[in-house]
Amino acid sequence: MKIVDLLKKESIDLNGTVSDKKETIEKMVSLMAAGGNITDVERYKEGVFLREEEGTTGIGEGIAIPHAKTDAVAKPGLAAMVVKDGVDYDSLDGEPVHLIFLIAAPNTEDNVHLEVLSRLSMLLMDDDFRANLQSAESVEEFLGYIDAAEKAKFPDEAEQEEKREEKPAEKTGYQILAVTACPTGIAHTYMAAESLENKAKEMGYTIKVETNGSGGDKNVLTAEEIAACDCIIIAADKDVRMARFDGKPVIMTKVANGISKAEELITKAMSGEVPVYHNKGGEEASISSEGESLGRKIYKSLMNGVSHMLPFVIGGGILIALSFLVDAGNAGTDTFGNGTPLAHFLNTVGNTSFGMMFPVLAGYIAMAIGDRPALMPGIVGGLLAKAGTSIFLPEEKWISSGFFGALIAGFVAGYLMLLIKKLLEKLPKALEGTKPVLLYPFFGILAMGAIMIFLVNPPVGAFNTWLYNGLAGMGESSKVLLGALLGGMMSIDFGGPFNKAAYVFGTAAIGSGQFDIMAAVMIGGMTPPIGIALATTFFKSRFTKSEQQTSITNYIMGLSFITEGAIPFAASDPLRIIPPCVVGSAVAGALSMAFGCGSRAPHGGIFVVGIMEHAPMFLMALVIGSIITMAGIVLLKKPLTDQTK
């Protein structure tokens, strides 16, 4: 990064008159602001003074290079001032300063200020160079000396620049970049990526898609690719690192649109009319929420908590279920699930993991709202919800506020931390460093504890008791209706809010011993892909060749309890696909309840059938629901003509 590229004429003063260090810095900051690099002058100035408190930037030989890396910087920049009479700057050698360069760096991982600082220091070691700068009579002459010195000091750069001027480089890289991410990081993430890739290829554009899946980020976009692309599509329902896209045209949309509206997104991306994204505050962990509805923001915060919670629930839940499977000899006794060393090991580890559900859910909901400082009070709130801590009851009578308490704790902690940050904004600059390590944790825990103990746990714990007793006391017909409702919800939006609400309710029910609810939820999610796979297998005339080729994939996804396999079909023909899927799933859920099926495992599909209660009846309900789904699709969809195949 060349010095002359960072220096603007309006940020250079060759006849500076200042009386002390404080006035010098204030003058330099005003020069920097004149170059348009600063979004908040006062915050930037504060950063520069904080850096000086760590140690003077007067490096000796009449030179000072103050600098600050802060959220208040929109883009890297330099300002320069010559003080011919010199100014006392508290330099390392005690001598007056005649030449000052101020560096402004955005708060990103690039550490631009270190690169510029190193480059400047090397150039300023030359006595003649310093003398030339101090004697320059015009800004153009000043910049000319710097340009000449850079070319002499870094000849390879100059040679490369000459080559570029002689022959402009051909455009390389990808025209479009994309990031796909869904809350669970499973099906939606990869289906959206595949849809965008296929449609871009079909339309003649080059694209690279980064997937933020459950196994980590894959196909990660590089800085070079980002710099070279024309537009970036973010199809995500959870937080994505956004600071790296600063200054590029960015489209932000739901992950479902990446699947069903790929052509529309790619057309818009290449239209040249996409607004440029500007990162605010250097944050790496969130998507800008401008233009988002309140409901959308709440949903994304909730899904951030759910996506981090699910691995604990799924892994721990399956281990608990296995502990009962390997302890069949103690069935019916008080030690069932802990009667053998292996069963005790599986049960202990599984319960430890499963017990992290509430603090992790609350912590990451809070973090999505209030950033990292909110994580800790969110986790504490989740732990208090799990324990049911209350000032009104003795400890032996505490009632856990459970999932609903943790949910409330997450949102309260997030917005509470935003309030605490606002209240502490006016503290003296000397206390700035104490906020994240002392003030935020102390006030966060104090307020969170009071809210949970006095306001949340007592009523929500009572509600949980009422709900548990109500579910336990349900008659056969009521449970069948509940199973139909939950099964149908799993098929309304195939992984969207309704699906996730039913699933989270099912996983929370496991903790209270309502295993039949989880079985109804699981079977409701397995039915749609299997029903669609049956339809494409036995009634090929109603589907295109590409749809027919998805049969095996949908069998696998359905049996694995991945409902999202139905999405491409639902997106292309919603009125003929969604209603049969909802009906089939509702019937399967109702039958699962009627047959008394139960699942201690919160995920796994066919792979955990062996540890289910009344497993044969569960499979029968699954077959019946899938056949009903297939029949409904076949009745609603007409055979394709040659023109529509």
XYZ file of C-alpha atoms in Angstrom:
645
model
C 0.000 0.000 0.000
C 1.806 3.122 -1.265
C 2.159 6.241 0.874
C 1.200 8.545 -1.985
C -2.019 6.597 -2.496
C -3.061 7.264 1.097
C -2.166 10.980 1.195
C -4.671 13.500 -0.142
C -3.725 17.099 -0.885
C -6.294 18.447 1.559
C -4.683 16.368 4.348
C -1.248 18.011 3.991
C -0.130 21.216 5.743
C 3.386 22.447 4.914
C 3.304 25.446 7.283
C 1.889 24.073 10.518
C 1.873 26.301 13.570
C 1.160 24.504 16.847
C 2.253 25.120 20.431
C 2.203 21.693 22.086
C 1.538 17.976 21.579
C -2.211 18.179 22.277
C -2.729 20.954 19.757
C -0.555 19.057 17.257
C -2.725 15.944 17.454
C -5.940 17.966 17.211
C -4.597 19.726 14.111
C -3.559 16.407 12.541
C -6.990 14.896 13.208
C -8.664 17.851 11.482
C -6.390 17.313 8.464
C -7.329 13.634 8.422
C -11.026 14.486 8.611
C -10.615 16.817 5.648
C -9.594 13.797 3.574
C -12.939 12.103 4.224
C -11.522 9.013 5.927
C -13.224 9.466 9.313
C -16.847 8.698 10.185
C -16.635 9.947 13.780
C -13.944 12.575 14.400
C -14.251 12.579 18.196
C -13.980 8.792 18.489
C -10.973 8.768 16.175
C -9.299 11.557 18.139
C -9.967 9.608 21.323
C -8.231 6.585 19.780
C -5.166 8.638 18.875
C -4.850 10.037 22.413
C -5.314 6.561 23.910
C -2.423 5.333 21.768
C -0.236 8.175 23.039
C -1.006 7.146 26.628
C 0.593 3.772 25.886
C 3.822 5.481 24.796
C 4.854 8.451 22.724
C 4.866 8.157 18.923
C 7.575 10.788 18.689
C 10.264 8.415 17.435
C 13.134 10.911 17.394
C 15.080 12.645 14.612
C 12.348 15.310 14.482
C 9.657 12.767 13.467
C 6.298 11.763 15.001
C 3.966 9.114 13.597
C 0.768 9.079 15.694
C -1.808 6.484 14.672
C -5.080 4.797 15.645
C -6.912 1.665 14.559
C -10.577 2.244 15.331
C -14.169 1.712 14.238
C -14.374 5.427 13.440
C -12.194 4.997 10.320
C -14.040 4.333 7.062
C -10.927 3.613 4.990
C -7.139 3.803 5.481
C -5.617 7.252 5.219
C -2.678 9.526 6.024
C -2.286 13.150 6.999
C 1.014 15.080 7.055
C 2.224 18.338 8.572
C 5.526 20.196 8.518
C 6.255 22.368 11.569
C 9.248 24.424 10.503
C 9.872 25.899 13.968
C 9.393 22.557 15.682
C 7.056 21.543 18.511
C 7.607 19.803 21.827
C 6.065 16.328 21.281
C 7.590 14.416 24.206
C 9.827 12.565 21.715
C 12.062 9.679 22.704
C 15.197 11.794 22.098
C 13.715 14.898 23.773
C 14.127 16.965 20.580
C 11.400 19.078 18.887
C 9.348 17.478 16.110
C 9.301 19.023 12.622
C 7.598 16.325 10.557
C 4.360 14.568 11.573
C 2.498 11.790 9.766
C -0.871 10.639 11.180
C -2.170 7.169 10.236
C -5.859 6.167 10.258
C -6.664 2.448 10.015
C -10.091 0.737 10.098
C -10.710 -1.833 12.826
C -10.228 -4.921 10.652
C -7.857 -7.897 10.697
C -5.630 -6.361 7.998
C -3.536 -4.199 10.415
C -3.013 -1.570 7.729
C -1.476 0.823 10.232
C 1.430 -1.542 10.923
C 2.219 -1.877 7.226
C 2.102 1.892 6.690
C 4.057 2.532 9.898
C 6.799 0.160 8.788
C 6.955 1.689 5.301
C 7.092 5.257 6.607
C 9.765 4.426 9.165
C 12.050 2.956 6.501
C 11.675 5.989 4.238
C 12.177 8.514 7.044
C 15.525 6.992 8.051
C 17.007 8.870 5.089
C 18.268 12.323 6.208
C 18.039 13.802 2.691
C 14.456 12.595 2.316
C 13.428 14.269 5.569
C 15.169 17.470 4.574
C 13.418 17.480 1.182
C 9.998 17.067 2.802
C 10.619 19.907 5.251
C 11.780 22.247 2.503
C 8.974 21.428 0.010
C 7.257 24.614 -1.180
C 4.114 22.982 -2.538
C 1.952 19.954 -1.837
C 2.767 18.600 -5.307
C 6.486 18.855 -4.569
C 5.960 17.155 -1.185
C 4.119 14.239 -2.817
C 6.724 14.078 -5.555
C 9.527 13.544 -3.033
C 7.551 10.713 -1.411
C 6.772 9.071 -4.745
C 10.418 9.204 -5.819
C 11.602 7.814 -2.485
C 9.115 4.921 -2.648
C 10.181 4.005 -6.160
C 13.828 4.037 -5.133
C 13.244 2.071 -1.924
C 10.850 -0.454 -3.445
C 11.998 -0.919 -7.068
C 10.072 -4.179 -7.551
C 6.796 -2.375 -6.934
C 7.691 0.330 -9.417
C 8.580 -2.256 -12.054
C 5.302 -4.106 -11.550
C 3.372 -0.844 -11.782
C 5.064 0.002 -15.074
C 4.128 -3.398 -16.460
C 0.527 -2.901 -15.439
C 0.458 0.465 -17.180
C 1.939 -1.020 -20.346
C -0.530 -3.919 -20.468
C -3.664 -3.773 -18.337
C -4.217 -7.084 -16.603
C -7.105 -9.184 -17.751
C -9.915 -9.484 -15.255
C -9.478 -12.618 -13.157
C -11.449 -14.267 -10.415
C -15.203 -14.683 -10.164
C -17.897 -12.279 -11.315
C -20.165 -13.208 -8.421
C -19.339 -14.381 -4.909
C -21.902 -15.756 -2.485
C -22.235 -16.939 1.099
C -24.987 -19.341 2.142
C -25.845 -20.128 5.752
C -28.866 -21.538 7.560
C -29.347 -21.810 11.339
C -28.534 -25.519 11.543
C -25.918 -25.407 8.790
C -27.204 -28.583 7.163
C -29.486 -28.826 4.139
C -30.516 -25.231 3.340
C -26.898 -24.081 3.332
C -25.770 -26.533 0.659
C -28.965 -26.519 -1.369
C -28.780 -22.743 -1.736
C -25.125 -23.026 -2.769
C -25.907 -25.653 -5.390
C -28.869 -23.674 -6.724
C -26.795 -20.505 -7.139
C -23.902 -22.379 -8.740
C -26.128 -24.211 -11.230
C -28.106 -21.124 -12.201
C -24.973 -18.971 -12.619
C -23.422 -21.599 -14.888
C -26.641 -21.781 -16.892
C -26.671 -17.971 -17.285
C -22.999 -17.823 -18.293
C -21.543 -16.200 -15.169
C -18.676 -17.351 -12.944
C -19.469 -17.776 -9.250
C -17.885 -19.058 -6.067
C -20.035 -19.899 -3.028
C -18.814 -20.064 0.562
C -20.921 -22.350 2.771
C -21.174 -21.606 6.499
C -22.250 -25.127 7.456
C -22.346 -27.137 10.644
C -18.848 -28.479 9.894
C -17.368 -24.978 9.626
C -16.872 -22.566 6.739
C -16.050 -24.253 3.432
C -14.809 -22.792 0.146
C -13.923 -19.590 2.021
C -13.736 -16.424 -0.087
C -10.263 -14.878 -0.287
C -9.432 -11.173 -0.109
C -8.259 -11.259 -3.726
C -11.509 -12.822 -4.920
C -13.555 -10.278 -2.991
C -11.578 -7.407 -4.461
C -12.019 -8.696 -8.022
C -15.711 -9.648 -8.002
C -18.612 -7.569 -9.320
C -21.141 -8.374 -6.593
C -21.643 -10.524 -3.496
C -24.830 -12.399 -2.566
C -25.420 -13.191 1.111
C -28.197 -15.794 1.356
C -28.242 -16.404 5.097
C -30.526 -16.743 8.096
C -27.711 -16.425 10.613
C -24.747 -14.132 11.231
C -22.049 -13.912 8.578
C -18.669 -12.134 8.808
C -19.350 -8.937 6.895
C -16.439 -6.512 7.467
C -14.456 -8.198 4.661
C -17.109 -7.035 2.129
C -16.767 -3.347 2.956
C -16.939 -1.236 -0.201
C -18.421 -3.974 -2.429
C -21.975 -4.255 -3.835
C -23.788 -6.726 -1.571
C -27.237 -8.341 -1.783
C -28.598 -9.633 1.532
C -31.477 -12.090 1.504
C -32.907 -15.209 3.147
C -31.262 -18.558 2.541
C -34.551 -19.854 1.104
C -34.306 -17.251 -1.665
C -30.928 -18.681 -2.604
C -32.765 -21.905 -3.383
C -35.966 -20.663 -4.976
C -34.927 -17.283 -6.451
C -31.399 -17.973 -7.690
C -31.999 -16.547 -11.172
C -33.546 -13.370 -9.773
C -30.604 -12.861 -7.383
C -27.967 -13.429 -10.089
C -29.748 -11.081 -12.512
C -29.845 -8.389 -9.840
C -26.188 -9.005 -8.931
C -25.073 -8.362 -12.513
C -27.366 -5.368 -13.068
C -24.854 -2.868 -11.695
C -27.552 -1.349 -9.468
C -26.767 -3.110 -6.199
C -25.978 -0.681 -3.345
C -22.459 -0.727 -1.908
C -22.125 -2.211 1.565
C -20.342 -0.120 4.199
C -19.332 -1.882 7.384
C -20.107 0.028 10.564
C -17.809 -0.285 13.513
C -15.513 -2.958 12.126
C -17.771 -5.752 13.394
C -16.950 -9.159 11.960
C -19.820 -11.162 13.328
C -23.017 -9.714 12.033
C -25.007 -8.774 8.994
C -26.180 -5.181 8.798
C -29.723 -5.042 10.025
C -30.728 -1.913 8.130
C -34.053 -2.379 6.412
C -34.870 -5.563 8.324
C -38.185 -5.884 10.104
C -38.257 -6.374 13.856
C -39.626 -9.872 13.362
C -36.749 -10.763 11.046
C -34.171 -9.479 13.559
C -35.790 -11.469 16.383
C -35.926 -14.593 14.222
C -32.239 -14.321 13.288
C -31.223 -13.813 16.915
C -33.295 -16.824 17.948
C -31.818 -18.956 15.176
C -28.300 -17.965 16.216
C -29.052 -19.459 19.626
C -30.772 -22.538 18.199
C -27.964 -23.294 15.722
C -25.357 -23.267 18.513
C -27.618 -25.251 20.845
C -28.496 -28.120 18.498
C -25.111 -29.948 18.534
C -25.294 -30.187 22.336
C -28.881 -31.419 22.192
C -28.373 -33.909 19.378
C -25.090 -35.384 20.609
C -26.150 -35.503 24.244
C -29.632 -36.783 23.461
C -28.361 -39.706 21.402
C -25.870 -40.677 24.123
C -28.663 -40.651 26.720
C -30.818 -42.797 24.447
C -27.931 -45.256 23.980
C -27.495 -45.495 27.755
C -31.009 -46.940 27.978
C -30.420 -49.254 25.017
C -27.311 -50.863 26.550
C -28.985 -51.146 29.954
C -32.003 -53.186 28.854
C -31.381 -55.694 31.664
C -32.354 -53.064 34.261
C -35.541 -51.937 32.482
C -38.285 -51.164 34.939
C -35.907 -50.466 37.844
C -34.798 -47.172 39.381
C -31.292 -47.666 37.973
C -32.444 -48.030 34.352
C -29.978 -46.106 32.163
C -27.288 -46.181 34.863
C -27.267 -49.857 35.832
C -23.987 -50.781 34.121
C -20.653 -48.943 33.877
C -21.119 -48.341 30.133
C -24.687 -47.119 30.613
C -23.589 -44.836 33.460
C -20.782 -43.392 31.304
C -23.093 -42.730 28.347
C -25.803 -41.274 30.572
C -23.410 -39.000 32.472
C -21.710 -37.603 29.366
C -24.996 -37.304 27.507
C -26.713 -35.453 30.345
C -23.754 -33.096 30.693
C -23.983 -32.200 27.001
C -27.774 -32.040 27.044
C -27.660 -29.829 30.126
C -25.746 -27.185 28.151
C -28.825 -26.616 25.996
C -30.267 -23.719 27.985
C -27.089 -21.682 28.708
C -25.857 -22.052 25.118
C -29.251 -21.073 23.682
C -29.493 -17.985 25.893
C -25.845 -17.017 25.450
C -25.851 -17.008 21.656
C -29.226 -15.298 21.345
C -27.775 -12.555 23.553
C -24.550 -12.414 21.537
C -26.485 -11.961 18.286
C -28.090 -8.855 19.787
C -25.436 -7.307 22.021
C -22.215 -8.751 20.547
C -19.565 -10.530 22.636
C -20.142 -8.648 25.956
C -23.709 -10.067 26.004
C -22.558 -13.704 25.734
C -21.604 -14.032 29.397
C -24.798 -12.609 30.984
C -26.797 -14.665 28.483
C -25.078 -17.884 29.589
C -25.575 -16.971 33.247
C -29.248 -16.279 32.561
C -29.580 -19.671 30.848
C -27.979 -21.425 33.826
C -30.324 -19.633 36.234
C -33.262 -20.650 34.029
C -32.106 -24.266 34.086
C -31.735 -24.252 37.881
C -35.009 -22.398 38.438
C -33.275 -20.174 40.986
C -35.864 -18.154 42.896
C -35.795 -15.936 45.963
C -39.354 -16.902 46.872
C -38.813 -20.657 47.343
C -36.321 -22.857 49.223
C -33.774 -24.523 46.964
C -35.412 -27.961 47.126
C -38.589 -26.444 45.647
C -37.008 -24.525 42.790
C -38.753 -25.147 39.468
C -36.727 -24.815 36.255
C -38.084 -22.209 33.864
C -36.568 -24.426 31.156
C -36.596 -23.601 27.486
C -38.932 -20.622 27.767
C -36.901 -19.150 30.612
C -33.665 -19.533 28.616
C -35.346 -17.960 25.599
C -36.382 -14.936 27.629
C -32.928 -14.784 29.263
C -31.226 -14.634 25.862
C -33.243 -11.690 24.582
C -33.151 -9.871 27.927
C -29.352 -10.270 28.173
C -28.827 -9.006 24.635
C -30.873 -5.853 25.003
C -29.678 -5.376 28.572
C -26.083 -5.232 27.352
C -27.013 -2.668 24.690
C -28.516 -0.550 27.479
C -25.444 -0.958 29.698
C -23.164 0.061 26.824
C -25.283 3.152 26.262
C -25.239 4.113 29.937
C -21.451 3.741 30.173
C -20.667 5.738 27.029
C -19.943 8.932 28.958
C -17.380 7.463 31.340
C -13.898 9.041 31.302
C -11.531 7.777 28.604
C -9.212 6.429 31.298
C -11.864 3.824 32.192
C -12.400 2.628 28.625
C -10.248 -0.458 29.113
C -12.189 -1.528 32.197
C -15.524 -1.844 30.395
C -15.126 -5.282 28.761
C -13.225 -6.887 31.649
C -14.946 -5.343 34.669
C -17.970 -3.099 34.139
C -19.858 -5.088 31.480
C -19.490 -8.432 33.325
C -20.315 -6.983 36.755
C -23.401 -5.002 35.792
C -24.469 -7.679 33.295
C -24.453 -10.489 35.862
C -25.968 -8.305 38.587
C -28.894 -7.161 36.455
C -29.371 -10.569 34.800
C -29.460 -12.349 38.156
C -32.051 -9.950 39.554
C -34.272 -10.212 36.471
C -34.163 -14.028 36.345
C -34.592 -14.632 40.084
C -37.318 -12.060 40.730
C -39.161 -11.660 37.421
C -38.638 -14.638 35.103
C -38.139 -17.896 36.977
C -41.168 -17.801 39.322
C -43.919 -17.267 36.676
C -42.226 -19.230 33.883
C -41.427 -22.114 36.249
C -45.102 -22.188 37.247
C -46.111 -22.134 33.575
C -43.758 -25.046 32.847
C -45.305 -27.037 35.680
C -48.785 -26.352 34.310
C -47.693 -27.273 30.779
C -46.015 -30.502 31.905
C -49.017 -31.531 33.954
C -51.301 -30.629 31.076
C -49.329 -32.729 28.598
C -49.031 -35.607 31.033
C -52.752 -35.516 31.693
C -53.811 -35.345 28.076
C -56.281 -37.950 26.970
C -55.621 -40.161 23.972
C -57.575 -37.948 21.573
C -55.809 -34.779 22.757
C -52.378 -36.336 22.295
C -53.309 -37.487 18.797
C -54.315 -33.905 17.932
C -51.037 -32.590 19.366
C -49.103 -35.119 17.276
C -50.999 -34.061 14.144
C -50.309 -30.386 14.880
C -46.576 -30.880 15.453
C -46.201 -33.231 12.483
C -47.986 -30.778 10.201
C -45.858 -27.866 11.423
C -42.729 -29.741 10.355
C -43.995 -29.655 6.751
C -45.351 -26.131 6.465
C -42.021 -24.487 5.626
C -39.469 -27.371 5.571
C -36.884 -25.968 7.975
C -38.308 -22.466 8.393
C -39.784 -20.848 11.528
C -42.748 -23.244 11.890
C -40.509 -26.263 11.415
C -37.929 -24.961 13.902
C -40.603 -24.053 16.460
C -41.980 -27.594 16.396
C -38.504 -29.118 16.538
C -37.328 -27.003 19.465
C -40.561 -27.837 21.310
C -39.816 -31.515 20.724
C -36.244 -31.302 22.009
C -37.370 -29.340 25.081
C -40.008 -32.021 25.729
C -37.278 -34.669 25.974
C -35.907 -32.888 29.023
C -39.289 -33.211 30.750
C -39.735 -36.871 29.799
C -42.262 -36.307 26.978
C -40.568 -38.657 24.503
C -43.769 -39.159 22.483
C -43.673 -35.499 21.433
C -40.172 -35.869 19.983
C -41.224 -38.980 18.066
C -44.168 -37.105 16.507
C -41.894 -34.211 15.546
C -39.278 -36.495 14.018
C -41.748 -38.509 11.970
C -43.360 -35.284 10.739
C -40.005 -34.129 9.392
C -39.138 -37.470 7.784
C -42.386 -37.895 5.837
C -42.200 -35.139 3.124
C -38.915 -36.146 1.433
C -39.875 -39.834 1.505
C -43.352 -39.105 0.117
C -41.850 -37.027 -2.695
C -39.264 -39.733 -3.398
C -42.047 -42.334 -3.690
C -43.950 -40.085 -6.097
C -40.910 -39.539 -8.328
C -40.163 -43.275 -8.281
C -43.606 -44.671 -9.141
C -45.164 -41.783 -11.067
C -42.333 -40.511 -13.234
C -44.641 -38.960 -15.838
C -45.499 -36.150 -13.416
C -41.914 -35.012 -12.935
C -39.076 -33.719 -15.095
C -35.980 -35.831 -15.642
C -33.965 -33.688 -13.239
C -36.647 -34.117 -10.557
C -36.711 -37.878 -11.116
C -32.968 -38.008 -10.512
C -33.457 -36.723 -6.945
C -35.302 -39.843 -5.783
C -32.343 -41.497 -4.062
C -31.286 -38.208 -2.469
C -34.755 -37.672 -1.025
C -34.969 -41.221 0.323
C -31.671 -40.671 2.136
C -32.620 -37.193 3.416
C -36.044 -38.337 4.573
C -34.721 -41.394 6.395
C -32.049 -39.173 7.990
C -34.685 -36.695 9.259
C -33.612 -33.879 6.922
C -36.900 -32.287 5.842
C -35.213 -29.788 3.522
C -35.056 -32.345 0.718
C -38.613 -31.289 -0.134
C -37.699 -27.627 -0.689
C -36.883 -27.691 -4.448
C -40.216 -29.357 -5.189
C -42.149 -27.032 -2.868
C -40.451 -23.973 -4.362
C -41.264 -24.973 -7.945
C -44.871 -26.084 -7.299
C -45.977 -25.027 -3.787
C -49.745 -25.476 -4.206
C -49.395 -29.097 -5.306
C -46.552 -30.127 -2.992
C -46.993 -28.386 0.370
C -50.623 -29.397 1.170
C -50.033 -33.159 0.603
C -46.824 -32.964 2.657
C -48.617 -31.230 5.546
C -51.446 -33.781 5.494
C -49.067 -36.758 5.300
C -46.893 -35.422 8.135
C -49.935 -34.619 10.290
C -51.284 -38.153 9.839
C -47.865 -39.662 10.622
C -47.523 -37.498 13.759
C -51.015 -38.403 14.928
C -50.407 -42.122 14.373
C -47.078 -41.943 16.194
C -48.883 -40.496 19.214
C -51.729 -42.996 18.948
C -49.264 -45.909 18.809
C -47.386 -44.629 21.878
C -44.071 -44.167 20.040
C -41.332 -42.328 21.914
C -37.859 -41.048 21.052
C -35.197 -40.120 23.588
C -32.935 -39.103 20.696
C -33.596 -35.622 19.245
C -32.231 -36.473 15.798
C -31.071 -39.353 13.655
C -34.193 -40.596 11.871
C -33.918 -44.233 10.811
C -30.543 -44.523 12.554
C -32.104 -44.182 16.034
C -35.240 -46.244 15.410
C -33.601 -49.108 17.290
C -33.721 -47.148 20.548
C -37.275 -45.852 20.125
C -40.280 -46.988 22.083
C -42.625 -49.033 19.848
C -40.216 -48.786 16.925
C -42.226 -51.092 14.568
C -45.298 -48.900 14.989
C -43.166 -45.798 14.337
C -42.060 -47.308 11.021
C -45.646 -48.215 10.162
C -46.777 -44.625 10.839
C -43.911 -43.352 8.695
C -44.911 -45.594 5.780
C -48.589 -44.583 6.035
C -47.780 -40.857 6.201
C -45.364 -41.095 3.265
C -47.896 -42.964 1.112
C -50.560 -40.343 1.899
C -48.087 -37.622 0.868
C -47.338 -39.452 -2.368
C -51.057 -39.986 -3.111
C -51.862 -36.316 -2.545
C -49.058 -35.177 -4.855
C -50.135 -37.624 -7.570
C -53.753 -36.477 -7.367
C -52.829 -32.787 -7.607
C -50.074 -33.007 -10.233
C -51.032 -33.856 -13.794
C -48.736 -35.844 -16.095
C -46.318 -33.576 -17.949
C -46.588 -33.027 -21.674
C -43.547 -33.306 -23.928
C -43.203 -29.520 -23.864
C -43.055 -29.326 -20.064
C -40.712 -32.228 -19.404
